[in-house]
Amino acid sequence: MSSNSGNPILVLVDTSPEGQLRAGAGELLGAAASVGSAVALALAPAAQAERLSQELAELGATRVLVADSAAAGNAVIAPLVDALAAAYAQVQPEAVLAPNSIRGRDAAARFAARACLALAVDTVGIDRDAEGIIAHHSVYGGAYLVDSAATTGALVITLRQGSSDARATAQPAQLELLAVQSSGAPDAVITSREEAVIESSRPDLRGADIVVSGGRGLGSGENFSLVESLADALGGAIGASRAAVDAGYVPQTMQVGQTGVTVAPQLYIALGISGAIQHRAGMQTSKTIIAINKDPEAPIFDVADFGVVGDLFTVVPQLVEAIEGKRAN
Amino acid sequence: MRVIVLMKEVPDTYGERAIDLETGLLKRADAEPVLDEITERALEVALRHREAQPGTEVVLLSVGPEGSLPTTLRKGLAMGADRAVHVQDPALLGADLTLTAQVIAAAAKQIGFDLVIAGNVSTDGGGGALPSMLAELLGVAGLAALSSVQIDELTVAGQVNTDVERYEASADLPAVISITEALPDARFPNFKGIMAAKKKPFETLDLQALGLAPGEEEARSIVISAAARPARSAGRRIVDEGDAGQQIAEFLAKNQLIKGH
């Protein structure tokens, strides 16, 4: 057994079907290591186990459990839940941590239901008090901070992607192949699959330090090039308001707000966004907010540190030029 | 075929929403209660299936306190659902996800179903976990976050778009699915629907009727503290007089927000 097995936190990391680590493992292991000993679990081809254990140890895992995905076939979620159940029985962790991705949340929720454990979803951090593990939640678009805990037993937690900066120090690699008994639970099957095409070198919206978002005020999808030019000048990610998504300017994956992605970057720039409460709920905890809008009554100005009432089609090009100028100096 | 649609009453996101800092619970009185839009879309999926397969029965299922919920739920009947089941019990005050899922699972079993349709994520809790928990508790297949849905007599299928991949998946019925905003907007209730809704069956159940007695010793998630984040205040605001772009750049530089500068 591990020499560092005190307060184990079981961390489910997401991998591609080929066994490549998805983004976010470092964040999960960092959060786990801040309260205990991070034990990583991956469902992946056995041939990838050795490499995965190196990568995950590098990110702070004191132990790495790999369940062979060969038997999983095209099943959607049951093999992952079965792997969680087997790892839980072996590790006896104080908490179970998974990414708040569609897959991570599905697996964590099913595992919590199966194991009769308390569940805390979409948390923005974990901590420890005298009685054990607690989870931090950012509620109603960050208007409230709520802490939760389990009345008894381990807490199953999903961590919002991009919410935690903590990173763990590298550990010596310690791999264990995990034997998993199939539960035979009914499951859906994947009939076709493709990787999402990463079209740009821009940072991912979740977890980006700088986000530039466009709204209805852009007027068209073509005009989003203005948002892109500013995002690229600052090295930021691109977002959009629901109005811009509903108008068909950009895909839904870019939506910031109540029903889209919640972001909390160092800098958020809102271009032509009125700032409906639905949008503010997804960005109002940003450290610094800048808004450009031609309507002086736009509610976005109520939360902006610096607001410009003006035409974004003249202000933004000037701003991009000024940024390039400052960088050149 | 019987389709259960999970409906949730939430505070309208267009209004201010508040949490009671003593209990950590939603202050219901402070906000206009409405059907969560995503659950209306879930209902739309069920109604469109019934239009294609007239033998289909669409049953609304909702858990929540008495008060406004029956009125809110009636909108779903006005949209076209055949009947509604409302589970309410004082013991459910502050119920966590686990207890809520157990209650919905018991109700779904009692009603009987071929398919349960839910929204993927509510606008208040924002958890997105309940449909998965429900599938597990019911011992049926589940598909989370579908962006398209095809239903036939034996299966349900659809597309899932995540940040990293896109896939088509299929499950044998019975099953639980959750749908995303990519599905069509819900229809508006018309006058005929509103009138008809008043006569549709509306059943109210408590925990005893579902044969449930939640134990004190079961693991639950509880709120241990709640605090309001200080409200943001507006900062500086200028009207562009030809140099606003330069002024913003100055502001960014002063706050060290231009990388490589």
Coordinates of C-alpha atoms in Angstrom, one line a residue:
Chain A
M1 CA 0.0 0.0 0.0
S2 CA 1.0 3.6 -0.4
S3 CA 3.2 5.2 2.2
N4 CA 1.1 8.3 1.9
S5 CA -2.4 6.9 2.2
G6 CA -3.7 9.3 4.9
N7 CA -7.0 11.0 4.0
P8 CA -7.2 9.6 0.4
I9 CA -9.3 11.6 -2.0
L10 CA -10.4 9.6 -5.1
V11 CA -10.2 11.7 -8.2
L12 CA -11.9 10.5 -11.4
V13 CA -10.0 12.0 -14.4
D14 CA -11.4 12.2 -17.9
T15 CA -9.6 10.4 -20.8
S16 CA -10.3 10.0 -24.5
P17 CA -11.2 6.5 -25.7
E18 CA -7.6 6.1 -26.8
G19 CA -6.4 6.9 -23.2
Q20 CA -5.2 10.4 -23.6
L21 CA -5.8 12.7 -20.6
R22 CA -8.4 15.3 -21.1
A23 CA -7.8 18.9 -19.9
G24 CA -8.6 19.4 -16.2
A25 CA -6.8 16.6 -14.5
G26 CA -4.3 19.0 -13.0
E27 CA -7.0 21.1 -11.5
L28 CA -8.8 18.1 -10.0
L29 CA -5.6 16.6 -8.5
G30 CA -4.6 20.1 -7.3
A31 CA -7.9 20.5 -5.5
A32 CA -7.7 17.0 -4.0
A33 CA -4.1 17.4 -2.8
S34 CA -5.1 20.6 -0.9
V35 CA -7.2 18.5 1.4
G36 CA -5.7 15.0 1.4
S37 CA -3.8 12.5 -0.7
A38 CA -4.9 12.5 -4.3
V39 CA -5.6 9.1 -5.7
A40 CA -6.3 9.2 -9.5
L41 CA -8.7 6.8 -11.3
A42 CA -8.8 6.5 -15.1
L43 CA -10.7 4.2 -17.3
A44 CA -8.4 3.6 -20.3
P45 CA -6.8 1.0 -22.4
A46 CA -4.4 -1.1 -20.3
A47 CA -1.6 -0.4 -22.7
Q48 CA -1.8 3.2 -21.8
A49 CA -1.7 2.6 -18.0
E50 CA 2.1 3.1 -17.5
R51 CA 2.1 6.4 -19.4
L52 CA -1.0 7.6 -17.6
S53 CA 0.4 6.8 -14.2
Q54 CA 3.5 8.9 -15.1
E55 CA 1.5 11.8 -16.3
L56 CA -0.9 11.7 -13.3
A57 CA 1.9 11.4 -10.8
E58 CA 3.5 14.4 -12.4
L59 CA 0.2 16.3 -11.7
G60 CA 0.2 15.2 -8.0
A61 CA -1.4 11.8 -7.8
T62 CA 0.1 9.7 -5.0
R63 CA -1.5 6.5 -6.5
V64 CA -2.9 5.9 -9.9
L65 CA -5.6 3.3 -10.5
V66 CA -6.3 2.3 -14.1
A67 CA -9.3 0.3 -15.0
D68 CA -9.0 -1.4 -18.4
S69 CA -11.5 0.1 -20.8
A70 CA -11.3 -2.9 -23.2
A71 CA -14.4 -4.5 -21.8
A72 CA -16.3 -1.2 -21.9
G73 CA -16.9 -1.4 -25.6
N74 CA -19.3 1.3 -26.7
A75 CA -21.1 1.6 -23.4
V76 CA -21.8 5.2 -22.4
I77 CA -21.4 5.4 -18.7
A78 CA -21.9 2.1 -16.7
P79 CA -18.2 1.0 -17.0
L80 CA -17.1 4.3 -15.5
V81 CA -19.6 4.0 -12.6
D82 CA -18.4 0.4 -12.1
A83 CA -14.8 1.6 -12.0
L84 CA -15.7 4.2 -9.5
A85 CA -17.4 1.7 -7.3
A86 CA -14.4 -0.7 -7.4
A87 CA -11.9 2.1 -6.7
Y88 CA -14.1 3.4 -3.9
A89 CA -14.1 0.0 -2.3
Q90 CA -10.3 -0.3 -2.6
V91 CA -9.3 3.2 -1.6
Q92 CA -12.0 3.9 1.1
P93 CA -11.6 7.7 0.3
E94 CA -12.8 10.6 2.4
A95 CA -14.3 12.2 -0.7
V96 CA -14.7 11.4 -4.4
L97 CA -13.9 14.2 -6.9
A98 CA -14.9 14.3 -10.6
P99 CA -15.0 17.0 -13.2
N100 CA -18.3 18.8 -13.7
S101 CA -18.3 17.8 -17.3
I102 CA -21.3 16.0 -18.8
R103 CA -19.5 12.7 -18.4
G104 CA -17.9 13.4 -15.1
R105 CA -21.2 14.6 -13.6
D106 CA -23.2 11.6 -15.1
A107 CA -20.7 9.2 -13.5
A108 CA -20.5 10.9 -10.2
A109 CA -24.3 11.3 -9.8
R110 CA -24.8 7.6 -10.7
F111 CA -22.1 6.5 -8.3
A112 CA -23.5 8.6 -5.5
A113 CA -27.0 7.2 -6.1
R114 CA -25.6 3.6 -6.2
A115 CA -23.4 3.9 -3.1
C116 CA -26.0 6.0 -1.1
L117 CA -23.5 8.8 -0.7
A118 CA -24.2 12.5 -0.4
L119 CA -23.5 14.5 -3.6
A120 CA -22.3 18.1 -4.1
V121 CA -22.3 19.2 -7.8
D122 CA -20.8 22.1 -9.7
T123 CA -18.6 23.1 -6.7
V124 CA -16.0 25.8 -7.1
G125 CA -13.6 24.4 -4.5
I126 CA -13.1 22.0 -1.7
D127 CA -11.8 22.5 1.8
R128 CA -11.6 20.8 5.2
D129 CA -13.0 21.8 8.5
A130 CA -12.9 20.0 11.9
E131 CA -15.5 17.5 10.8
G132 CA -14.2 16.7 7.4
I133 CA -14.5 17.7 3.7
I134 CA -16.6 20.6 2.7
A135 CA -17.6 21.9 -0.7
H136 CA -17.8 25.5 -1.9
H137 CA -20.7 26.5 -4.2
S138 CA -21.2 29.7 -6.1
V139 CA -24.9 30.1 -6.2
Y140 CA -27.2 32.3 -8.4
G141 CA -24.4 33.5 -10.6
G142 CA -22.0 34.1 -7.7
A143 CA -24.4 36.3 -5.7
Y144 CA -24.1 33.8 -2.8
L145 CA -21.3 31.6 -1.5
V146 CA -22.7 28.4 0.1
D147 CA -20.7 25.6 1.8
S148 CA -22.0 22.1 2.0
A149 CA -21.0 18.8 3.6
A150 CA -22.2 15.3 4.0
T151 CA -24.0 14.3 7.1
T152 CA -22.2 11.0 7.1
G153 CA -19.9 9.1 4.8
A154 CA -17.7 10.3 1.9
L155 CA -18.9 13.3 -0.1
V156 CA -19.1 12.9 -3.8
I157 CA -18.1 16.2 -5.5
T158 CA -18.0 17.5 -9.0
L159 CA -15.7 20.5 -9.5
R160 CA -16.6 23.2 -12.0
Q161 CA -14.0 23.3 -14.7
G162 CA -11.6 26.2 -14.5
S163 CA -12.7 27.2 -11.0
S164 CA -9.5 26.2 -9.1
D165 CA -6.0 27.5 -9.5
A166 CA -4.4 25.1 -6.9
R167 CA -1.8 22.7 -8.5
A168 CA -0.2 19.8 -6.7
T169 CA 3.5 19.0 -6.6
A170 CA 4.7 16.0 -8.6
Q171 CA 4.7 12.6 -6.8
P172 CA 6.6 9.4 -7.5
A173 CA 4.5 7.3 -9.9
Q174 CA 2.7 4.4 -8.3
L175 CA 0.4 2.4 -10.7
E176 CA -2.2 -0.1 -9.7
L177 CA -4.3 -2.0 -12.3
L178 CA -7.8 -2.0 -11.0
A179 CA -10.0 -5.1 -11.4
V180 CA -13.6 -4.1 -12.0
Q181 CA -16.6 -6.3 -11.6
S182 CA -19.3 -5.3 -14.2
S183 CA -22.6 -4.4 -12.5
G184 CA -24.5 -5.3 -15.7
A185 CA -26.5 -2.1 -15.2
P186 CA -28.6 -1.1 -18.3
D187 CA -26.7 1.4 -20.3
A188 CA -26.9 3.4 -23.5
V189 CA -24.4 2.6 -26.3
I190 CA -22.5 5.0 -28.5
T191 CA -23.2 4.4 -32.2
S192 CA -20.9 7.0 -33.7
R193 CA -18.3 9.4 -32.2
E194 CA -16.0 12.1 -33.3
E195 CA -13.6 14.4 -31.5
A196 CA -14.6 18.0 -31.3
V197 CA -12.5 20.0 -33.8
I198 CA -10.4 22.6 -32.0
E199 CA -10.5 25.4 -34.5
S200 CA -8.4 28.0 -32.9
S201 CA -5.3 28.5 -30.8
R202 CA -7.3 30.7 -28.4
P203 CA -7.7 29.6 -24.8
D204 CA -10.7 27.6 -23.7
L205 CA -13.5 29.8 -22.4
R206 CA -13.6 27.9 -19.1
G207 CA -10.7 28.8 -17.0
A208 CA -9.4 31.6 -19.4
D209 CA -7.7 34.6 -17.7
I210 CA -9.2 37.0 -20.2
V211 CA -12.6 36.7 -21.9
V212 CA -14.0 38.9 -24.6
S213 CA -17.7 38.5 -25.3
G214 CA -20.0 39.8 -28.0
G215 CA -23.7 40.4 -27.9
R216 CA -26.6 41.4 -30.1
G217 CA -24.9 44.8 -30.6
L218 CA -22.5 43.1 -33.0
G219 CA -25.3 42.8 -35.5
S220 CA -24.1 39.8 -37.4
G221 CA -21.9 36.7 -37.1
E222 CA -19.4 38.3 -39.5
N223 CA -19.0 41.2 -37.2
F224 CA -17.8 38.8 -34.5
S225 CA -14.4 39.2 -36.1
L226 CA -14.2 42.4 -34.1
V227 CA -14.6 40.3 -30.9
E228 CA -11.9 37.9 -32.2
S229 CA -9.5 40.7 -33.0
L230 CA -9.7 42.1 -29.4
A231 CA -9.5 38.6 -27.9
D232 CA -6.4 37.8 -29.9
A233 CA -4.8 41.2 -29.0
L234 CA -5.2 40.3 -25.3
G235 CA -4.6 36.5 -25.6
G236 CA -8.1 35.9 -24.4
A237 CA -11.0 33.5 -25.0
I238 CA -14.2 34.4 -26.9
G239 CA -17.7 34.3 -25.4
A240 CA -21.1 35.5 -26.3
S241 CA -24.4 36.5 -24.8
R242 CA -27.5 34.4 -25.2
A243 CA -29.0 37.0 -27.5
A244 CA -26.0 36.6 -29.8
V245 CA -26.4 32.8 -29.7
D246 CA -30.1 32.9 -30.3
A247 CA -29.6 35.3 -33.2
G248 CA -27.3 32.6 -34.7
Y249 CA -24.1 34.7 -34.7
V250 CA -22.1 32.0 -32.9
P251 CA -22.6 28.5 -31.6
Q252 CA -24.2 27.7 -28.2
T253 CA -20.9 26.4 -26.8
M254 CA -19.7 30.0 -26.6
Q255 CA -22.7 31.2 -24.4
V256 CA -21.8 32.9 -21.2
G257 CA -24.6 33.1 -18.6
Q258 CA -27.2 31.4 -16.5
T259 CA -27.8 28.7 -19.1
G260 CA -24.3 28.6 -20.6
V261 CA -20.8 28.7 -19.3
T262 CA -20.0 30.5 -16.0
V263 CA -16.7 32.3 -16.1
A264 CA -14.7 34.2 -13.5
P265 CA -11.6 35.6 -15.4
Q266 CA -9.2 38.3 -14.4
L267 CA -10.7 40.4 -17.1
Y268 CA -14.0 40.3 -18.8
I269 CA -14.8 42.6 -21.7
A270 CA -18.5 42.8 -22.9
L271 CA -19.0 44.2 -26.4
G272 CA -22.5 45.2 -27.4
I273 CA -24.0 43.2 -24.5
S274 CA -26.9 44.8 -22.6
G275 CA -26.2 42.8 -19.5
A276 CA -29.5 41.0 -18.9
I277 CA -29.5 39.3 -15.5
Q278 CA -29.1 36.0 -17.3
H279 CA -25.8 37.1 -18.7
R280 CA -24.6 38.8 -15.6
A281 CA -25.2 35.6 -13.7
G282 CA -22.4 34.0 -15.8
M283 CA -19.8 36.6 -15.5
Q284 CA -20.3 39.0 -12.6
T285 CA -17.7 37.4 -10.4
S286 CA -15.0 38.4 -12.9
K287 CA -12.2 40.4 -11.3
T288 CA -12.3 43.3 -13.7
I289 CA -15.2 44.1 -16.1
I290 CA -15.1 46.4 -19.0
A291 CA -18.2 47.2 -21.1
I292 CA -18.7 49.0 -24.4
N293 CA -22.3 49.6 -25.4
K294 CA -24.1 52.4 -27.2
D295 CA -27.0 52.4 -24.8
P296 CA -26.2 54.4 -21.7
E297 CA -29.0 52.7 -19.8
A298 CA -27.6 49.2 -20.4
P299 CA -27.5 47.2 -17.1
I300 CA -24.1 45.9 -17.9
F301 CA -22.7 49.3 -16.8
D302 CA -24.0 48.6 -13.3
V303 CA -21.4 45.9 -12.9
A304 CA -18.6 47.3 -15.0
D305 CA -15.4 48.7 -13.5
F306 CA -14.9 50.7 -16.7
G307 CA -17.8 51.5 -19.0
V308 CA -17.8 53.2 -22.4
V309 CA -20.9 54.5 -23.9
G310 CA -20.0 54.5 -27.6
D311 CA -20.0 52.7 -30.9
L312 CA -18.0 49.5 -30.6
F313 CA -17.3 49.5 -34.3
T314 CA -15.0 52.6 -33.8
V315 CA -13.9 52.0 -30.1
V316 CA -12.8 48.4 -30.5
P317 CA -10.5 48.9 -33.6
Q318 CA -8.9 51.9 -31.8
L319 CA -8.5 49.8 -28.6
V320 CA -6.8 46.9 -30.5
E321 CA -4.4 49.4 -32.1
A322 CA -3.6 51.0 -28.8
I323 CA -3.0 47.6 -27.2
E324 CA -0.6 46.6 -30.1
G325 CA 1.1 50.0 -29.6
K326 CA 1.6 49.5 -25.9
R327 CA 3.0 46.0 -26.5
A328 CA 5.4 47.3 -29.1
N329 CA 6.8 49.8 -26.7
Chain B
M1 CA -46.2 4.5 -24.4
R2 CA -46.1 6.6 -21.3
V3 CA -43.7 9.5 -21.1
I4 CA -43.0 11.2 -17.8
V5 CA -41.7 14.7 -18.0
L6 CA -40.0 16.1 -14.9
M7 CA -41.1 19.7 -14.3
K8 CA -39.4 22.1 -12.0
E9 CA -40.6 25.3 -10.5
V10 CA -37.8 27.9 -10.2
P11 CA -37.5 31.6 -9.4
D12 CA -37.7 33.6 -12.6
T13 CA -34.1 34.3 -13.7
Y14 CA -35.2 37.7 -14.9
G15 CA -35.8 38.8 -11.3
E16 CA -33.5 39.0 -8.3
R17 CA -33.1 35.7 -6.6
A18 CA -32.3 35.4 -2.9
I19 CA -31.1 32.8 -0.4
D20 CA -32.1 32.8 3.2
L21 CA -28.8 33.2 5.0
E22 CA -30.1 31.4 8.1
T23 CA -31.3 28.2 6.4
G24 CA -29.5 28.3 3.1
L25 CA -32.8 27.8 1.4
L26 CA -34.3 29.7 -1.5
K27 CA -36.5 32.6 -0.4
R28 CA -39.5 31.7 -2.4
A29 CA -41.4 34.8 -1.5
D30 CA -38.8 37.0 -3.1
A31 CA -39.1 35.7 -6.7
E32 CA -41.7 35.1 -9.3
P33 CA -42.1 31.3 -9.5
V34 CA -42.1 29.9 -13.1
L35 CA -41.7 26.6 -14.8
D36 CA -38.0 26.2 -15.6
E37 CA -37.6 26.9 -19.3
I38 CA -35.6 23.8 -19.9
T39 CA -38.3 21.6 -18.4
E40 CA -40.8 23.2 -20.8
R41 CA -38.5 22.2 -23.7
A42 CA -38.5 18.6 -22.3
L43 CA -42.3 18.7 -22.4
E44 CA -42.2 20.0 -26.0
V45 CA -40.1 16.9 -26.9
A46 CA -42.8 14.7 -25.3
L47 CA -45.7 16.5 -27.0
R48 CA -44.0 16.3 -30.4
H49 CA -43.6 12.6 -29.9
R50 CA -47.3 12.2 -29.0
E51 CA -48.2 14.1 -32.2
A52 CA -46.3 11.4 -34.1
Q53 CA -47.5 8.5 -31.9
P54 CA -51.0 9.4 -30.8
G55 CA -51.2 6.4 -28.3
T56 CA -48.6 8.2 -26.1
E57 CA -49.6 9.5 -22.7
V58 CA -47.7 12.5 -21.3
V59 CA -47.5 12.8 -17.5
L60 CA -46.0 15.7 -15.7
L61 CA -44.1 15.0 -12.5
S62 CA -42.9 17.6 -10.1
V63 CA -41.7 17.7 -6.5
G64 CA -42.0 20.9 -4.5
P65 CA -43.9 22.6 -1.7
E66 CA -47.6 23.4 -1.9
G67 CA -48.4 27.0 -2.7
S68 CA -47.6 28.2 -6.1
L69 CA -46.5 24.9 -7.7
P70 CA -49.9 23.5 -8.6
T71 CA -50.7 26.7 -10.5
T72 CA -47.3 26.7 -12.2
L73 CA -47.6 23.1 -13.1
R74 CA -51.0 23.7 -14.7
K75 CA -49.2 25.7 -17.4
G76 CA -47.7 22.4 -18.5
L77 CA -51.2 20.9 -18.7
A78 CA -52.3 23.9 -20.7
M79 CA -49.4 23.3 -23.1
G80 CA -50.9 19.8 -23.7
A81 CA -49.7 17.3 -21.1
D82 CA -52.4 14.7 -20.2
R83 CA -52.1 14.8 -16.5
A84 CA -49.9 15.9 -13.6
V85 CA -48.6 14.4 -10.4
H86 CA -47.3 16.7 -7.7
V87 CA -45.3 15.2 -4.8
Q88 CA -45.3 17.4 -1.7
D89 CA -44.5 16.7 1.9
P90 CA -43.3 18.9 4.7
A91 CA -40.4 16.4 5.2
L92 CA -39.1 17.4 1.8
L93 CA -38.2 21.0 3.0
G94 CA -34.5 21.5 2.1
A95 CA -34.3 18.0 0.4
D96 CA -30.9 17.4 -1.1
L97 CA -30.3 15.8 -4.6
T98 CA -30.2 12.3 -3.2
L99 CA -33.5 12.5 -1.4
T100 CA -35.1 14.4 -4.3
A101 CA -34.0 11.6 -6.7
Q102 CA -35.3 8.9 -4.3
V103 CA -38.7 10.6 -4.2
I104 CA -38.9 11.1 -8.0
A105 CA -37.8 7.5 -8.6
A106 CA -40.5 6.2 -6.2
A107 CA -43.1 8.4 -8.0
A108 CA -42.0 7.3 -11.5
K109 CA -42.2 3.7 -10.5
Q110 CA -45.7 4.2 -9.1
I111 CA -46.8 6.0 -12.3
G112 CA -45.1 3.6 -14.6
F113 CA -43.1 4.8 -17.6
D114 CA -41.4 3.9 -20.8
L115 CA -39.4 7.1 -21.0
V116 CA -38.6 9.9 -18.5
I117 CA -37.6 13.2 -20.0
A118 CA -35.9 16.0 -18.0
G119 CA -34.0 19.2 -18.6
N120 CA -30.2 18.8 -18.4
V121 CA -29.6 21.6 -15.9
S122 CA -32.0 23.7 -13.9
T123 CA -31.6 27.4 -13.7
D124 CA -31.6 27.5 -9.9
G125 CA -29.7 24.5 -8.6
G126 CA -27.7 24.2 -11.7
G127 CA -26.7 20.7 -10.7
G128 CA -27.5 18.6 -13.8
A129 CA -27.1 15.5 -11.7
L130 CA -30.7 14.4 -11.0
P131 CA -31.5 12.6 -14.3
S132 CA -28.4 10.5 -13.9
M133 CA -29.2 9.6 -10.3
L134 CA -32.8 8.8 -11.3
A135 CA -31.6 6.4 -14.0
E136 CA -29.4 4.7 -11.5
L137 CA -32.1 4.4 -8.9
L138 CA -34.6 3.1 -11.4
G139 CA -32.1 0.6 -12.8
V140 CA -32.6 1.8 -16.4
A141 CA -30.4 3.3 -19.1
G142 CA -29.8 7.0 -19.2
L143 CA -28.6 9.5 -21.7
A144 CA -27.6 12.9 -20.4
A145 CA -27.6 16.2 -22.2
L146 CA -29.0 15.2 -25.6
S147 CA -29.0 17.9 -28.3
S148 CA -31.3 15.9 -30.5
V149 CA -33.8 13.2 -29.7
Q150 CA -35.3 10.3 -31.7
I151 CA -37.9 8.2 -30.0
D152 CA -39.5 5.0 -31.3
E153 CA -41.4 2.1 -29.7
L154 CA -38.3 0.4 -28.4
T155 CA -35.5 2.9 -28.2
V156 CA -34.5 6.5 -27.6
A157 CA -31.5 7.9 -29.3
G158 CA -29.8 11.3 -29.8
Q159 CA -26.7 13.3 -30.1
V160 CA -24.5 14.5 -27.2
N161 CA -22.1 17.5 -27.8
T162 CA -19.5 18.0 -25.1
D163 CA -16.5 20.3 -25.0
V164 CA -14.3 17.6 -26.4
E165 CA -16.4 15.3 -28.5
R166 CA -19.6 14.7 -30.2
Y167 CA -21.4 11.3 -30.3
E168 CA -24.6 9.6 -31.2
A169 CA -26.0 7.2 -28.7
S170 CA -29.0 4.9 -28.3
A171 CA -30.7 3.2 -25.4
D172 CA -33.4 0.6 -25.1
L173 CA -36.5 1.7 -23.3
P174 CA -37.4 2.1 -20.5
A175 CA -34.9 4.9 -20.1
V176 CA -34.2 8.4 -18.6
I177 CA -33.0 11.2 -20.8
S178 CA -32.1 14.8 -20.2
I179 CA -32.2 17.4 -23.0
T180 CA -30.3 20.6 -23.6
E181 CA -31.3 24.1 -24.9
A182 CA -30.5 22.9 -28.4
L183 CA -34.0 21.4 -28.5
P184 CA -36.8 23.5 -29.8
D185 CA -38.6 26.2 -27.8
A186 CA -41.7 25.1 -26.0
R187 CA -45.1 26.0 -27.5
F188 CA -47.3 28.6 -25.8
P189 CA -50.5 27.4 -24.3
N190 CA -53.5 28.5 -26.3
F191 CA -56.9 29.4 -25.0
K192 CA -58.3 25.9 -25.7
G193 CA -55.4 24.4 -23.9
I194 CA -55.8 26.7 -20.9
M195 CA -59.5 25.8 -20.6
A196 CA -58.9 22.1 -21.0
A197 CA -56.1 22.1 -18.4
K198 CA -58.7 22.9 -15.7
K199 CA -60.3 19.5 -16.2
K200 CA -57.2 17.4 -16.5
P201 CA -56.3 15.0 -13.7
F202 CA -54.1 16.5 -11.1
E203 CA -52.9 14.1 -8.4
T204 CA -51.1 15.2 -5.2
L205 CA -49.0 12.6 -3.4
D206 CA -47.1 12.7 -0.1
L207 CA -44.2 10.5 1.0
Q208 CA -46.5 8.0 2.7
A209 CA -48.4 7.5 -0.5
L210 CA -45.1 6.7 -2.2
G211 CA -44.2 4.3 0.6
L212 CA -41.2 6.4 1.6
A213 CA -39.9 7.2 5.1
P214 CA -36.5 9.0 4.7
G215 CA -34.2 7.8 7.5
E216 CA -32.3 10.2 9.7
E217 CA -29.2 8.0 9.3
E218 CA -29.0 8.2 5.5
A219 CA -26.1 10.2 4.0
R220 CA -27.3 13.7 2.9
S221 CA -25.7 16.8 1.6
I222 CA -26.4 19.7 3.9
V223 CA -25.7 23.4 3.8
I224 CA -23.4 24.4 6.5
S225 CA -23.0 28.1 5.7
A226 CA -24.4 30.6 3.3
A227 CA -23.2 34.2 2.7
A228 CA -24.0 36.9 0.2
R229 CA -21.2 38.1 -1.9
P230 CA -20.8 41.8 -1.7
A231 CA -22.7 43.3 -4.7
R232 CA -20.6 44.8 -7.4
S233 CA -20.8 48.5 -7.8
A234 CA -20.5 50.4 -11.0
G235 CA -17.1 51.9 -11.6
R236 CA -16.1 54.6 -14.0
R237 CA -18.2 55.4 -17.0
I238 CA -17.3 57.6 -19.9
V239 CA -19.0 58.7 -23.1
D240 CA -16.8 58.1 -26.2
E241 CA -15.4 61.4 -27.5
G242 CA -13.1 59.8 -30.0
D243 CA -10.4 58.4 -27.6
A244 CA -12.3 55.8 -25.6
G245 CA -10.3 53.0 -27.2
Q246 CA -7.1 54.6 -26.0
Q247 CA -8.5 55.2 -22.6
I248 CA -9.5 51.5 -22.2
A249 CA -6.0 50.5 -23.3
E250 CA -4.5 52.9 -20.6
F251 CA -6.8 51.3 -18.0
L252 CA -5.7 47.8 -19.0
A253 CA -2.1 48.8 -18.9
K254 CA -2.4 50.4 -15.5
N255 CA -4.0 47.2 -14.2
Q256 CA -1.4 45.0 -15.8
L257 CA -3.9 43.3 -18.0
I258 CA -1.9 43.5 -21.2
K259 CA 0.3 40.5 -21.4
G260 CA 3.8 41.0 -22.7
H261 CA 3.6 44.7 -22.0

